[in-house]
Amino acid sequence: MIGDHYLFLSSGVIAFGKGIQEENVDERVKRWQGNMTKISYFLILAGTQTAEIKGVSSAGSTPMGRRYTAIADAELLLKGPSHPKRWPLPLLPAGVSPALISYVCSSFLKIQPTIISAGLLQTPSFRHICFESSNMGPARCLTSGHAMDTSRVELLLDAGLKIGKKSSQSLLITECVPGGTTTAFAVLSGLGIDVNGLISGSHRNPPSELKTKLVNQGLMAAKLKKDPTSIELMAAVGDPFQPIAVGLLMGAIDSGQNILLGGGCQMLAVLALALNEVESELRSKFVEKILIGTTSWLVDESLSSSKKKNSFIHLMNNVAEHFKVNIFGLASGYRFKSSNQKVLRDYEIGYVKEGVGAGALSLLAQIKGLTQDEMIEKCDREVANLFKSKNEKII
């Protein structure tokens, strides 16, 4: 046992969670190890006007840029850094899109995502699934207390549920939702879970005070009854990604599949929303086939507003304690300290950290045998290709 409820596996992957033991982690890893070519891999793109609040997200340096982040990241993941871009990547304060990491790892794994789009301002130029009219647009800002109509949440939840129930393979669920850690903060708070000072984000130093203010404003405006349902919470302060992912998760559990939730706080929010709808005596069984998959940068993060180290692990444990279940996570052990590219080394000082399934895809690549040196070499090369295709100087 090393640190606060986490340990290193022989593959280099980090396992974490209360009550974690090497034997039960190894068993879970083996479920994915021999099954990587038979994964139903979903990337959910979604929009919320919450992302347009100044300072709330750095997944794009400006509110206007963040309107294009999801579609640009998906294009990079699908087509690679060298391909001419229909949707150029928004400028970032530092670092590079985690979609580049996801592209490198999904290429190594030889898997491609099914894209689901909800609430974008653009219609993707690549193949995707849309469950609603493309004119619906992003969710309203969570400060309204009425982010989405209940009918919209129910439609998206039901659509995800139907796909999950039909699944005959393990599921990998990933996302790209600028502003999504703030809506995750909101629904987790609405469930009564202590998340203050524990929610991360794309900033090097996530704006905890701003997010707390926005969440409190939204929950006050929503005037929710005591113990709200997950649908009521998502409609009040959520985003379109959440009901789709909750539906996929619950449907896949119903069909007996293993599930890897690729991401950080947003995936914990999805799991919490699902658990909120499960009878208390069934919750422990519900989580048996679920793993959170993220990056070492997120697991290592200790937020300035929190005296606790490994803030994400504490957040996950708070969710687990609230529902009286054990939740386990895996994180890729890859690091970029020896990278030739500054934008990759920026991850080591707290920028970006996670997104577009980078953590889950890189840990699967690590489990499959992609070494640290090979990972850095591939990522360095694709950063060079990215800047070459943009006619920008490599930094």
Tab-separated table of C-alpha atoms in Angstrom:
chain	number	residue	atom	x	y	z
A	1	MET	CA	0.000	0.000	0.000
A	2	ILE	CA	1.404	3.383	-0.954
A	3	GLY	CA	-0.014	6.792	-0.131
A	4	ASP	CA	-3.670	7.329	0.708
A	5	HIS	CA	-5.582	4.272	-0.537
A	6	TYR	CA	-3.567	3.629	-3.686
A	7	LEU	CA	-0.953	1.225	-4.969
A	8	PHE	CA	1.208	0.612	-8.019
A	9	LEU	CA	0.627	-2.472	-10.151
A	10	SER	CA	3.387	-4.285	-12.009
A	11	SER	CA	2.118	-2.856	-15.312
A	12	GLY	CA	2.801	0.678	-14.044
A	13	VAL	CA	-0.917	1.405	-13.633
A	14	ILE	CA	-2.006	3.044	-10.375
A	15	ALA	CA	-4.978	1.527	-8.515
A	16	PHE	CA	-6.869	3.492	-5.861
A	17	GLY	CA	-9.918	3.387	-3.605
A	18	LYS	CA	-10.800	2.436	-0.048
A	19	GLY	CA	-10.424	-1.238	0.756
A	20	ILE	CA	-8.354	-1.818	-2.367
A	21	GLN	CA	-6.173	-4.934	-2.428
A	22	GLU	CA	-3.805	-6.181	-5.105
A	23	GLU	CA	-5.705	-9.447	-5.645
A	24	ASN	CA	-9.083	-7.897	-6.424
A	25	VAL	CA	-7.496	-5.174	-8.575
A	26	ASP	CA	-5.546	-7.732	-10.615
A	27	GLU	CA	-8.758	-9.638	-11.232
A	28	ARG	CA	-10.469	-6.494	-12.535
A	29	VAL	CA	-7.505	-5.569	-14.722
A	30	LYS	CA	-7.551	-9.046	-16.275
A	31	ARG	CA	-11.183	-8.523	-17.292
A	32	TRP	CA	-9.975	-5.736	-19.598
A	33	GLN	CA	-6.586	-7.169	-20.545
A	34	GLY	CA	-7.899	-9.999	-22.661
A	35	ASN	CA	-10.831	-8.089	-24.060
A	36	MET	CA	-9.474	-4.904	-25.608
A	37	THR	CA	-10.530	-5.550	-29.177
A	38	LYS	CA	-14.089	-6.195	-28.006
A	39	ILE	CA	-14.940	-2.894	-26.355
A	40	SER	CA	-17.913	-0.644	-27.077
A	41	TYR	CA	-16.150	2.701	-26.880
A	42	PHE	CA	-18.257	5.873	-26.635
A	43	LEU	CA	-17.206	9.508	-26.710
A	44	ILE	CA	-19.985	11.877	-25.656
A	45	LEU	CA	-19.677	15.494	-26.807
A	46	ALA	CA	-21.931	18.013	-25.089
A	47	GLY	CA	-22.367	21.718	-24.515
A	48	THR	CA	-23.411	23.903	-21.613
A	49	GLN	CA	-23.547	27.691	-21.417
A	50	THR	CA	-21.837	27.319	-18.042
A	51	ALA	CA	-18.577	27.055	-20.028
A	52	GLU	CA	-19.018	30.637	-21.258
A	53	ILE	CA	-18.622	32.146	-17.800
A	54	LYS	CA	-15.279	33.951	-17.639
A	55	GLY	CA	-12.671	31.973	-15.698
A	56	VAL	CA	-14.695	28.788	-15.203
A	57	SER	CA	-12.763	26.643	-17.693
A	58	SER	CA	-9.456	26.681	-19.567
A	59	ALA	CA	-10.575	24.103	-22.153
A	60	GLY	CA	-10.141	26.969	-24.608
A	61	SER	CA	-8.719	30.377	-23.665
A	62	THR	CA	-11.919	32.309	-24.432
A	63	PRO	CA	-15.681	31.699	-24.061
A	64	MET	CA	-15.962	31.749	-27.867
A	65	GLY	CA	-13.149	29.204	-28.233
A	66	ARG	CA	-14.810	26.854	-25.746
A	67	ARG	CA	-17.840	26.657	-28.034
A	68	TYR	CA	-15.637	24.664	-30.436
A	69	THR	CA	-13.560	22.603	-28.013
A	70	ALA	CA	-15.657	19.425	-28.049
A	71	ILE	CA	-16.015	19.152	-31.817
A	72	ALA	CA	-12.347	20.048	-32.424
A	73	ASP	CA	-11.133	17.497	-29.870
A	74	ALA	CA	-13.281	14.785	-31.428
A	75	GLU	CA	-11.936	15.573	-34.909
A	76	LEU	CA	-8.363	15.353	-33.609
A	77	LEU	CA	-9.095	12.009	-31.958
A	78	LEU	CA	-10.733	10.577	-35.068
A	79	LYS	CA	-8.427	11.900	-37.781
A	80	GLY	CA	-5.135	12.569	-36.041
A	81	PRO	CA	-2.831	15.611	-35.778
A	82	SER	CA	-1.574	15.479	-39.388
A	83	HIS	CA	-5.011	15.643	-40.982
A	84	PRO	CA	-6.277	19.046	-42.256
A	85	LYS	CA	-8.719	20.413	-39.684
A	86	ARG	CA	-12.334	21.369	-40.329
A	87	TRP	CA	-12.470	22.495	-36.698
A	88	PRO	CA	-9.136	23.994	-35.522
A	89	LEU	CA	-8.308	23.418	-31.866
A	90	PRO	CA	-9.014	26.426	-29.626
A	91	LEU	CA	-5.981	28.057	-28.070
A	92	LEU	CA	-5.178	26.857	-24.547
A	93	PRO	CA	-3.443	28.805	-21.760
A	94	ALA	CA	-0.873	25.980	-21.666
A	95	GLY	CA	-0.531	22.337	-22.611
A	96	VAL	CA	-2.116	20.569	-25.529
A	97	SER	CA	-5.502	18.932	-25.987
A	98	PRO	CA	-5.782	15.570	-24.202
A	99	ALA	CA	-7.356	14.334	-27.448
A	100	LEU	CA	-3.781	13.996	-28.739
A	101	ILE	CA	-3.007	11.474	-25.985
A	102	SER	CA	-6.282	9.716	-26.720
A	103	TYR	CA	-5.430	9.545	-30.422
A	104	VAL	CA	-2.008	7.987	-29.732
A	105	CYS	CA	-3.483	5.392	-27.386
A	106	SER	CA	-6.585	4.522	-29.411
A	107	SER	CA	-4.323	4.052	-32.464
A	108	PHE	CA	-2.122	1.693	-30.457
A	109	LEU	CA	-5.197	-0.166	-29.160
A	110	LYS	CA	-6.798	-0.171	-32.644
A	111	ILE	CA	-10.172	1.018	-31.346
A	112	GLN	CA	-12.366	3.878	-32.557
A	113	PRO	CA	-15.172	5.603	-30.661
A	114	THR	CA	-18.844	5.880	-31.420
A	115	ILE	CA	-19.464	9.622	-31.135
A	116	ILE	CA	-22.633	10.859	-29.445
A	117	SER	CA	-23.394	14.567	-29.770
A	118	ALA	CA	-25.785	16.567	-27.597
A	119	GLY	CA	-26.116	20.301	-27.238
A	120	LEU	CA	-23.319	21.452	-29.542
A	121	LEU	CA	-23.587	24.692	-31.475
A	122	GLN	CA	-22.134	22.930	-34.529
A	123	THR	CA	-23.175	19.834	-36.458
A	124	PRO	CA	-20.167	17.479	-36.564
A	125	SER	CA	-18.792	16.825	-40.045
A	126	PHE	CA	-17.944	13.247	-39.018
A	127	ARG	CA	-20.183	10.267	-38.298
A	128	HIS	CA	-22.044	10.646	-35.010
A	129	ILE	CA	-25.266	9.842	-33.176
A	130	CYS	CA	-27.681	12.576	-32.112
A	131	PHE	CA	-30.771	11.727	-30.049
A	132	GLU	CA	-32.447	15.122	-30.331
A	133	SER	CA	-32.831	17.986	-32.774
A	134	SER	CA	-29.487	19.595	-33.568
A	135	ASN	CA	-31.245	22.928	-32.909
A	136	MET	CA	-31.563	22.200	-29.187
A	137	GLY	CA	-28.238	23.829	-28.438
A	138	PRO	CA	-26.299	23.773	-25.176
A	139	ALA	CA	-27.821	23.442	-21.735
A	140	ARG	CA	-28.527	26.745	-20.039
A	141	CYS	CA	-26.024	27.990	-17.485
A	142	LEU	CA	-26.422	26.100	-14.216
A	143	THR	CA	-26.899	29.406	-12.355
A	144	SER	CA	-30.403	29.540	-13.844
A	145	GLY	CA	-31.465	26.528	-11.772
A	146	HIS	CA	-33.161	25.317	-14.971
A	147	ALA	CA	-30.351	24.007	-17.155
A	148	MET	CA	-32.563	21.664	-19.195
A	149	ASP	CA	-36.235	20.800	-19.527
A	150	THR	CA	-37.130	17.569	-17.763
A	151	SER	CA	-38.392	16.146	-21.059
A	152	ARG	CA	-34.937	16.634	-22.596
A	153	VAL	CA	-33.209	14.878	-19.706
A	154	GLU	CA	-35.659	11.970	-19.902
A	155	LEU	CA	-35.201	11.621	-23.671
A	156	LEU	CA	-31.390	11.539	-23.413
A	157	LEU	CA	-31.441	9.177	-20.423
A	158	ASP	CA	-33.775	6.770	-22.195
A	159	ALA	CA	-31.680	6.838	-25.380
A	160	GLY	CA	-28.521	5.988	-23.431
A	161	LEU	CA	-30.358	3.283	-21.489
A	162	LYS	CA	-31.524	1.558	-24.680
A	163	ILE	CA	-27.994	1.444	-26.122
A	164	GLY	CA	-26.541	0.179	-22.849
A	165	LYS	CA	-29.126	-2.585	-22.539
A	166	LYS	CA	-28.343	-3.823	-26.043
A	167	SER	CA	-24.615	-3.990	-25.364
A	168	SER	CA	-22.944	-7.387	-25.571
A	169	GLN	CA	-19.430	-6.018	-24.889
A	170	SER	CA	-17.562	-4.164	-22.174
A	171	LEU	CA	-18.181	-0.411	-22.291
A	172	LEU	CA	-15.687	2.444	-22.251
A	173	ILE	CA	-17.492	5.756	-21.703
A	174	THR	CA	-15.586	9.021	-22.295
A	175	GLU	CA	-16.536	12.673	-22.662
A	176	CYS	CA	-15.631	16.153	-23.814
A	177	VAL	CA	-17.742	18.821	-22.113
A	178	PRO	CA	-16.194	22.251	-21.467
A	179	GLY	CA	-17.588	23.459	-18.144
A	180	GLY	CA	-18.400	19.866	-17.219
A	181	THR	CA	-16.494	19.783	-13.930
A	182	THR	CA	-18.663	22.677	-12.722
A	183	THR	CA	-21.919	20.894	-13.578
A	184	ALA	CA	-20.438	17.776	-11.937
A	185	PHE	CA	-19.763	19.879	-8.830
A	186	ALA	CA	-23.396	21.026	-8.930
A	187	VAL	CA	-25.079	17.617	-9.160
A	188	LEU	CA	-22.745	16.067	-6.567
A	189	SER	CA	-23.515	18.949	-4.192
A	190	GLY	CA	-27.218	18.551	-4.927
A	191	LEU	CA	-26.951	14.909	-3.835
A	192	GLY	CA	-25.609	16.083	-0.482
A	193	ILE	CA	-22.020	14.912	-1.053
A	194	ASP	CA	-19.158	16.983	0.381
A	195	VAL	CA	-17.148	18.083	-2.646
A	196	ASN	CA	-15.892	21.505	-1.601
A	197	GLY	CA	-12.211	21.947	-2.405
A	198	LEU	CA	-12.058	18.584	-4.163
A	199	ILE	CA	-13.298	19.330	-7.691
A	200	SER	CA	-10.590	19.581	-10.333
A	201	GLY	CA	-10.715	21.148	-13.774
A	202	SER	CA	-8.597	22.115	-16.756
A	203	HIS	CA	-6.974	25.056	-14.932
A	204	ARG	CA	-3.604	24.617	-13.282
A	205	ASN	CA	-5.282	25.951	-10.120
A	206	PRO	CA	-9.015	25.247	-10.515
A	207	PRO	CA	-11.198	28.245	-9.519
A	208	SER	CA	-12.868	26.591	-6.523
A	209	GLU	CA	-14.363	29.799	-5.093
A	210	LEU	CA	-15.945	30.742	-8.427
A	211	LYS	CA	-17.372	27.249	-8.923
A	212	THR	CA	-18.754	27.169	-5.387
A	213	LYS	CA	-20.461	30.523	-5.931
A	214	LEU	CA	-22.001	29.404	-9.239
A	215	VAL	CA	-23.184	26.066	-7.819
A	216	ASN	CA	-24.756	27.683	-4.761
A	217	GLN	CA	-26.520	30.195	-6.988
A	218	GLY	CA	-27.867	27.441	-9.248
A	219	LEU	CA	-29.067	25.172	-6.455
A	220	MET	CA	-30.760	28.098	-4.716
A	221	ALA	CA	-32.513	29.114	-7.939
A	222	ALA	CA	-33.615	25.515	-8.585
A	223	LYS	CA	-35.556	25.283	-5.300
A	224	LEU	CA	-35.267	21.502	-5.308
A	225	LYS	CA	-37.172	19.426	-2.795
A	226	LYS	CA	-35.277	17.361	-0.235
A	227	ASP	CA	-33.649	14.239	-1.741
A	228	PRO	CA	-34.216	15.159	-5.404
A	229	THR	CA	-34.213	12.504	-8.091
A	230	SER	CA	-31.284	12.372	-10.481
A	231	ILE	CA	-33.511	13.579	-13.309
A	232	GLU	CA	-34.557	16.617	-11.262
A	233	LEU	CA	-30.930	17.406	-10.446
A	234	MET	CA	-29.694	17.085	-14.022
A	235	ALA	CA	-32.559	19.245	-15.267
A	236	ALA	CA	-31.751	21.893	-12.656
A	237	VAL	CA	-27.954	22.185	-12.804
A	238	GLY	CA	-26.598	19.496	-15.148
A	239	ASP	CA	-25.556	19.178	-18.783
A	240	PRO	CA	-26.635	16.926	-21.708
A	241	PHE	CA	-23.686	14.555	-21.281
A	242	GLN	CA	-24.873	13.406	-17.874
A	243	PRO	CA	-28.217	11.757	-18.738
A	244	ILE	CA	-26.734	9.981	-21.767
A	245	ALA	CA	-23.841	8.597	-19.707
A	246	VAL	CA	-26.109	7.636	-16.776
A	247	GLY	CA	-28.375	5.794	-19.207
A	248	LEU	CA	-25.470	3.989	-20.879
A	249	LEU	CA	-24.096	2.986	-17.491
A	250	MET	CA	-27.365	1.698	-16.065
A	251	GLY	CA	-28.254	-0.117	-19.271
A	252	ALA	CA	-24.858	-1.798	-19.480
A	253	ILE	CA	-25.081	-2.947	-15.858
A	254	ASP	CA	-28.509	-4.364	-16.671
A	255	SER	CA	-26.961	-6.351	-19.541
A	256	GLY	CA	-24.114	-7.612	-17.308
A	257	GLN	CA	-21.208	-5.732	-18.879
A	258	ASN	CA	-17.970	-4.407	-17.384
A	259	ILE	CA	-17.719	-0.621	-17.538
A	260	LEU	CA	-14.751	1.742	-17.545
A	261	LEU	CA	-15.759	5.345	-16.873
A	262	GLY	CA	-13.012	7.336	-18.583
A	263	GLY	CA	-12.517	10.626	-16.799
A	264	GLY	CA	-12.437	12.311	-13.418
A	265	CYS	CA	-15.008	14.357	-11.522
A	266	GLN	CA	-17.551	14.173	-14.334
A	267	MET	CA	-17.515	10.376	-14.286
A	268	LEU	CA	-17.870	10.327	-10.501
A	269	ALA	CA	-20.930	12.557	-10.940
A	270	VAL	CA	-22.383	10.106	-13.488
A	271	LEU	CA	-21.787	7.182	-11.149
A	272	ALA	CA	-23.331	9.073	-8.232
A	273	LEU	CA	-26.406	10.005	-10.287
A	274	ALA	CA	-26.845	6.355	-11.252
A	275	LEU	CA	-26.388	5.118	-7.677
A	276	ASN	CA	-28.963	7.646	-6.508
A	277	GLU	CA	-31.555	5.773	-8.580
A	278	VAL	CA	-30.564	2.304	-7.323
A	279	GLU	CA	-32.129	0.773	-4.218
A	280	SER	CA	-29.668	1.006	-1.306
A	281	GLU	CA	-29.436	-2.770	-0.819
A	282	LEU	CA	-28.504	-3.248	-4.500
A	283	ARG	CA	-25.799	-0.599	-4.717
A	284	SER	CA	-22.813	-2.737	-3.717
A	285	LYS	CA	-23.602	-5.245	-6.446
A	286	PHE	CA	-24.219	-2.401	-8.925
A	287	VAL	CA	-20.625	-1.099	-8.643
A	288	GLU	CA	-18.903	-4.500	-8.865
A	289	LYS	CA	-18.218	-4.222	-12.608
A	290	ILE	CA	-17.484	-0.480	-12.682
A	291	LEU	CA	-14.055	1.165	-12.665
A	292	ILE	CA	-13.079	4.827	-12.894
A	293	GLY	CA	-10.202	5.319	-15.369
A	294	THR	CA	-8.143	8.512	-15.247
A	295	THR	CA	-4.637	9.999	-15.380
A	296	SER	CA	-1.817	10.094	-12.848
A	297	TRP	CA	-1.880	13.900	-13.042
A	298	LEU	CA	-5.420	13.990	-11.681
A	299	VAL	CA	-4.711	11.390	-8.999
A	300	ASP	CA	-1.598	13.302	-7.878
A	301	GLU	CA	-3.358	16.663	-7.685
A	302	SER	CA	-3.667	18.312	-4.285
A	303	LEU	CA	-5.851	21.381	-4.684
A	304	SER	CA	-4.754	24.624	-3.110
A	305	SER	CA	-8.183	25.044	-1.511
A	306	SER	CA	-7.905	21.662	0.190
A	307	LYS	CA	-5.473	20.573	2.895
A	308	LYS	CA	-5.883	16.994	1.715
A	309	LYS	CA	-3.459	15.379	-0.679
A	310	ASN	CA	-4.760	13.383	-3.656
A	311	SER	CA	-7.947	15.439	-3.872
A	312	PHE	CA	-9.575	13.206	-6.486
A	313	ILE	CA	-9.139	10.099	-4.339
A	314	HIS	CA	-10.773	11.917	-1.424
A	315	LEU	CA	-13.618	12.986	-3.688
A	316	MET	CA	-14.131	9.416	-4.900
A	317	ASN	CA	-14.082	8.142	-1.332
A	318	ASN	CA	-16.674	10.753	-0.303
A	319	VAL	CA	-18.974	9.491	-3.063
A	320	ALA	CA	-18.341	5.890	-1.963
A	321	GLU	CA	-19.095	6.695	1.688
A	322	HIS	CA	-22.266	8.585	0.780
A	323	PHE	CA	-23.687	5.519	-0.976
A	324	LYS	CA	-21.982	2.967	1.314
A	325	VAL	CA	-20.186	1.174	-1.523
A	326	ASN	CA	-16.580	0.539	-2.579
A	327	ILE	CA	-15.526	2.424	-5.689
A	328	PHE	CA	-12.226	1.530	-7.338
A	329	GLY	CA	-10.210	3.473	-9.871
A	330	LEU	CA	-7.264	2.923	-12.167
A	331	ALA	CA	-4.913	5.593	-13.459
A	332	SER	CA	-2.304	5.426	-16.177
A	333	GLY	CA	1.210	5.709	-14.775
A	334	TYR	CA	2.612	7.543	-17.806
A	335	ARG	CA	4.490	10.787	-17.143
A	336	PHE	CA	5.839	13.451	-19.527
A	337	LYS	CA	8.814	14.727	-17.503
A	338	SER	CA	11.299	13.603	-20.162
A	339	SER	CA	9.209	14.740	-23.143
A	340	ASN	CA	10.855	16.991	-25.719
A	341	GLN	CA	7.637	18.989	-26.050
A	342	LYS	CA	6.860	21.782	-23.575
A	343	VAL	CA	3.109	21.395	-24.128
A	344	LEU	CA	3.360	17.827	-22.835
A	345	ARG	CA	5.629	18.739	-19.931
A	346	ASP	CA	2.933	21.266	-18.961
A	347	TYR	CA	0.856	18.314	-17.770
A	348	GLU	CA	3.487	17.715	-15.095
A	349	ILE	CA	2.911	21.162	-13.573
A	350	GLY	CA	-0.866	20.883	-13.395
A	351	TYR	CA	-2.282	22.004	-16.742
A	352	VAL	CA	-5.140	20.153	-18.491
A	353	LYS	CA	-4.718	16.855	-16.559
A	354	GLU	CA	-7.535	14.843	-18.190
A	355	GLY	CA	-10.218	14.831	-20.895
A	356	VAL	CA	-11.485	13.047	-24.000
A	357	GLY	CA	-10.817	9.699	-22.310
A	358	ALA	CA	-7.052	10.293	-22.127
A	359	GLY	CA	-6.680	8.527	-18.783
A	360	ALA	CA	-8.737	5.445	-19.582
A	361	LEU	CA	-7.233	4.986	-23.040
A	362	SER	CA	-3.668	5.429	-21.797
A	363	LEU	CA	-4.142	2.971	-18.938
A	364	LEU	CA	-5.557	0.407	-21.387
A	365	ALA	CA	-2.514	1.023	-23.610
A	366	GLN	CA	-0.241	0.567	-20.610
A	367	ILE	CA	-1.986	-2.660	-19.629
A	368	LYS	CA	-1.550	-3.862	-23.207
A	369	GLY	CA	2.197	-3.196	-23.064
A	370	LEU	CA	2.911	0.296	-24.423
A	371	THR	CA	6.010	1.358	-22.489
A	372	GLN	CA	6.703	4.774	-20.983
A	373	ASP	CA	9.426	5.517	-23.547
A	374	GLU	CA	7.222	4.432	-26.465
A	375	MET	CA	4.346	6.563	-25.184
A	376	ILE	CA	6.519	9.674	-24.942
A	377	GLU	CA	8.069	9.046	-28.360
A	378	LYS	CA	4.652	8.669	-29.999
A	379	CYS	CA	3.172	11.720	-28.248
A	380	ASP	CA	6.233	13.872	-29.026
A	381	ARG	CA	5.953	12.923	-32.692
A	382	GLU	CA	2.232	13.719	-32.864
A	383	VAL	CA	2.709	17.092	-31.168
A	384	ALA	CA	5.279	17.896	-33.870
A	385	ASN	CA	2.778	16.771	-36.528
A	386	LEU	CA	0.066	18.911	-34.933
A	387	PHE	CA	2.135	22.079	-35.013
A	388	LYS	CA	3.399	21.281	-38.497
A	389	SER	CA	-0.180	20.938	-39.776
A	390	LYS	CA	-1.041	24.280	-38.128
A	391	ASN	CA	2.122	25.930	-39.473
A	392	GLU	CA	3.002	26.885	-35.914
A	393	LYS	CA	6.334	26.877	-34.180
A	394	ILE	CA	6.976	23.844	-32.008
A	395	ILE	CA	7.461	24.928	-28.402
